[in-house]
Each structure stands twice: as structure tokens, then as C-alpha cells.
Amino acid sequence: MSRTVLVVDDSPSVRRLICSTLRTAGFETVEASDGQNALDVATRVRPAAVITDQNMPVLDGIGFIKAFRARPESAGVPVIFLSTENRDDVKQRARDAGAIGWMTKPFDDQKLLAVISKVVGR
């Protein structure tokens, strides 16, 4: 099974931090700077899981999830929101779009690894 995680965030420093944490635990990572870029990446690489931010240019996190879930190849790929957004209405919209979990920035490395390990089936 793939151990590749697609990390979607418009902040290069946040992407580096998430990717570094995941790589240290043995995961492979691919990066995208916004939701549209993530859709393009997901066409080339079938990730085992996706971690996405909400507030991004071009296509935000919820828009990305909706478009990603419209694709047959997204079936079975867990999507985790990692965002500064913590409002219940945004969380519900993310769940309705197809996210299975939510974490708030700043995040704890060990919690992030535990969540990804659980959803990837490590």
C-alpha cells in the first residue's frame, strides 16, 4: 500500500514542517500550494492520504475536497483538515465535502503522526 501523503498548504514553511514530520516517520510526501495544484498532483500521484489547509488562493480546502471527491480515484483516500479555522460551521462543511478529520494549527507532531498512521493503516 502507498505511504504517500499529499500535503496541501499555501505556506511553504508549513508544508516543510508537515513534510519533515511525516518523512521522519517513514512516509513519502508530495506537496501542493493550493487546491487546484493539489488536484493536478493527485492526478499524477495516488496518495494514501491528504492533509489540506482551508484558506488558500485559487481553490480553498473545501473546494479542493469537493472536486477531489468527485473523482473516482479519490475513493478510500482519507482527507484530514489541518487549519487555523476552528469554527463549527467550517468543520461541518469540510465533513460534508468529504473530510474525515480535523486538526488545528499549530499542530502537535506526535498527534499528526498518530492520525496519519491510523488512517493510512500503518
mmCIF file of C-alpha atoms in Angstrom:
data_model
loop_
_atom_site.group_PDB
_atom_site.id
_atom_site.type_symbol
_atom_site.label_atom_id
_atom_site.label_comp_id
_atom_site.label_asym_id
_atom_site.label_seq_id
_atom_site.Cartn_x
_atom_site.Cartn_y
_atom_site.Cartn_z
ATOM 1 C CA MET A 1 0.000 0.000 0.000
ATOM 2 C CA SER A 2 1.151 3.527 -0.763
ATOM 3 C CA ARG A 3 2.589 5.560 2.079
ATOM 4 C CA THR A 4 2.491 8.828 0.157
ATOM 5 C CA VAL A 5 0.748 11.776 1.780
ATOM 6 C CA LEU A 6 -0.312 14.803 -0.261
ATOM 7 C CA VAL A 7 0.291 17.963 1.787
ATOM 8 C CA VAL A 8 -1.713 20.995 0.610
ATOM 9 C CA ASP A 9 -0.964 24.412 2.103
ATOM 10 C CA ASP A 10 -0.162 27.814 0.626
ATOM 11 C CA SER A 11 2.571 28.388 3.211
ATOM 12 C CA PRO A 12 5.907 26.856 2.148
ATOM 13 C CA SER A 13 7.122 26.812 5.761
ATOM 14 C CA VAL A 14 4.037 24.914 6.957
ATOM 15 C CA ARG A 15 4.414 22.405 4.105
ATOM 16 C CA ARG A 16 8.091 21.908 5.003
ATOM 17 C CA LEU A 17 7.236 21.343 8.670
ATOM 18 C CA ILE A 18 4.479 18.816 7.912
ATOM 19 C CA CYS A 19 6.562 17.006 5.297
ATOM 20 C CA SER A 20 9.585 16.842 7.584
ATOM 21 C CA THR A 21 7.466 15.358 10.373
ATOM 22 C CA LEU A 22 5.963 12.758 8.043
ATOM 23 C CA ARG A 23 9.243 11.836 6.346
ATOM 24 C CA THR A 24 10.924 11.286 9.718
ATOM 25 C CA ALA A 25 8.255 8.646 10.385
ATOM 26 C CA GLY A 26 8.858 6.937 7.034
ATOM 27 C CA PHE A 27 6.098 8.451 4.934
ATOM 28 C CA GLU A 28 6.677 9.806 1.452
ATOM 29 C CA THR A 29 5.232 13.230 0.733
ATOM 30 C CA VAL A 30 4.159 15.292 -2.245
ATOM 31 C CA GLU A 31 3.307 18.962 -1.938
ATOM 32 C CA ALA A 32 0.774 21.361 -3.414
ATOM 33 C CA SER A 33 0.473 25.103 -2.869
ATOM 34 C CA ASP A 34 -3.315 25.356 -3.282
ATOM 35 C CA GLY A 35 -6.351 23.229 -4.056
ATOM 36 C CA GLN A 36 -6.037 23.449 -7.837
ATOM 37 C CA ASN A 37 -2.380 22.478 -7.697
ATOM 38 C CA ALA A 38 -3.365 19.585 -5.407
ATOM 39 C CA LEU A 39 -5.886 18.293 -7.950
ATOM 40 C CA ASP A 40 -3.149 18.327 -10.588
ATOM 41 C CA VAL A 41 -0.729 16.477 -8.270
ATOM 42 C CA ALA A 42 -3.379 13.928 -7.276
ATOM 43 C CA THR A 43 -3.837 13.108 -10.969
ATOM 44 C CA ARG A 44 -0.179 12.072 -11.209
ATOM 45 C CA VAL A 45 0.260 10.508 -7.758
ATOM 46 C CA ARG A 46 -2.395 8.492 -5.957
ATOM 47 C CA PRO A 47 -1.855 9.487 -2.332
ATOM 48 C CA ALA A 48 -2.630 7.222 0.615
ATOM 49 C CA ALA A 49 -3.950 10.303 2.460
ATOM 50 C CA VAL A 50 -4.313 14.059 2.052
ATOM 51 C CA ILE A 51 -3.682 16.818 4.586
ATOM 52 C CA THR A 52 -5.143 20.141 3.479
ATOM 53 C CA ASP A 53 -5.399 23.686 4.716
ATOM 54 C CA GLN A 54 -8.625 25.655 4.243
ATOM 55 C CA ASN A 55 -7.631 29.234 3.413
ATOM 56 C CA MET A 56 -5.639 29.162 0.168
ATOM 57 C CA PRO A 57 -5.640 31.130 -3.082
ATOM 58 C CA VAL A 58 -7.044 29.749 -6.362
ATOM 59 C CA LEU A 59 -9.037 26.905 -4.713
ATOM 60 C CA ASP A 60 -9.594 26.623 -0.965
ATOM 61 C CA GLY A 61 -9.588 23.416 1.059
ATOM 62 C CA ILE A 62 -13.325 22.737 0.936
ATOM 63 C CA GLY A 63 -13.399 23.439 -2.800
ATOM 64 C CA PHE A 64 -10.476 21.062 -3.238
ATOM 65 C CA ILE A 65 -12.166 18.297 -1.256
ATOM 66 C CA LYS A 66 -15.389 18.629 -3.257
ATOM 67 C CA ALA A 67 -13.502 18.468 -6.562
ATOM 68 C CA PHE A 68 -11.258 15.633 -5.324
ATOM 69 C CA ARG A 69 -14.227 13.594 -4.076
ATOM 70 C CA ALA A 70 -15.909 14.000 -7.488
ATOM 71 C CA ARG A 71 -13.096 11.896 -8.940
ATOM 72 C CA PRO A 72 -13.379 8.098 -8.765
ATOM 73 C CA GLU A 73 -9.701 7.752 -7.791
ATOM 74 C CA SER A 74 -10.370 9.597 -4.517
ATOM 75 C CA ALA A 75 -12.428 6.692 -3.187
ATOM 76 C CA GLY A 76 -10.894 5.394 0.010
ATOM 77 C CA VAL A 77 -8.360 8.229 0.300
ATOM 78 C CA PRO A 78 -8.758 9.902 3.710
ATOM 79 C CA VAL A 79 -8.633 13.697 3.808
ATOM 80 C CA ILE A 80 -7.596 15.468 7.014
ATOM 81 C CA PHE A 81 -8.084 19.196 7.524
ATOM 82 C CA LEU A 82 -5.184 20.969 9.228
ATOM 83 C CA SER A 83 -6.180 24.593 9.539
ATOM 84 C CA THR A 84 -6.296 27.658 11.735
ATOM 85 C CA GLU A 85 -10.056 27.611 11.086
ATOM 86 C CA ASN A 86 -11.821 26.140 14.095
ATOM 87 C CA ARG A 87 -15.441 27.227 13.614
ATOM 88 C CA ASP A 88 -18.077 24.501 13.816
ATOM 89 C CA ASP A 89 -19.747 25.591 10.574
ATOM 90 C CA VAL A 90 -16.464 25.286 8.657
ATOM 91 C CA LYS A 91 -15.801 21.878 10.215
ATOM 92 C CA GLN A 92 -19.274 20.727 9.168
ATOM 93 C CA ARG A 93 -18.774 21.992 5.614
ATOM 94 C CA ALA A 94 -15.473 20.107 5.473
ATOM 95 C CA ARG A 95 -17.140 16.894 6.704
ATOM 96 C CA ASP A 96 -19.972 17.360 4.227
ATOM 97 C CA ALA A 97 -17.396 17.770 1.443
ATOM 98 C CA GLY A 98 -15.653 14.531 2.435
ATOM 99 C CA ALA A 99 -13.025 15.246 5.108
ATOM 100 C CA ILE A 100 -12.784 12.556 7.766
ATOM 101 C CA GLY A 101 -10.851 14.506 10.398
ATOM 102 C CA TRP A 102 -9.779 17.914 11.597
ATOM 103 C CA MET A 103 -6.679 19.236 13.328
ATOM 104 C CA THR A 104 -5.997 22.825 14.334
ATOM 105 C CA LYS A 105 -2.764 24.714 13.673
ATOM 106 C CA PRO A 106 -0.386 24.893 15.367
ATOM 107 C CA PHE A 107 -0.298 21.107 15.462
ATOM 108 C CA ASP A 108 1.468 18.586 17.659
ATOM 109 C CA ASP A 109 3.881 16.407 15.645
ATOM 110 C CA GLN A 110 3.017 13.221 17.534
ATOM 111 C CA LYS A 111 -0.725 13.749 17.164
ATOM 112 C CA LEU A 112 -0.325 14.392 13.433
ATOM 113 C CA LEU A 113 1.697 11.178 13.062
ATOM 114 C CA ALA A 114 -0.834 9.202 15.099
ATOM 115 C CA VAL A 115 -3.725 10.429 12.936
ATOM 116 C CA ILE A 116 -1.928 9.759 9.638
ATOM 117 C CA SER A 117 -0.707 6.338 10.790
ATOM 118 C CA LYS A 118 -4.245 5.426 11.781
ATOM 119 C CA VAL A 119 -5.886 6.490 8.525
ATOM 120 C CA VAL A 120 -3.179 5.030 6.302
ATOM 121 C CA GLY A 121 -3.347 1.715 8.175
ATOM 122 C CA ARG A 122 0.216 1.526 9.334
#
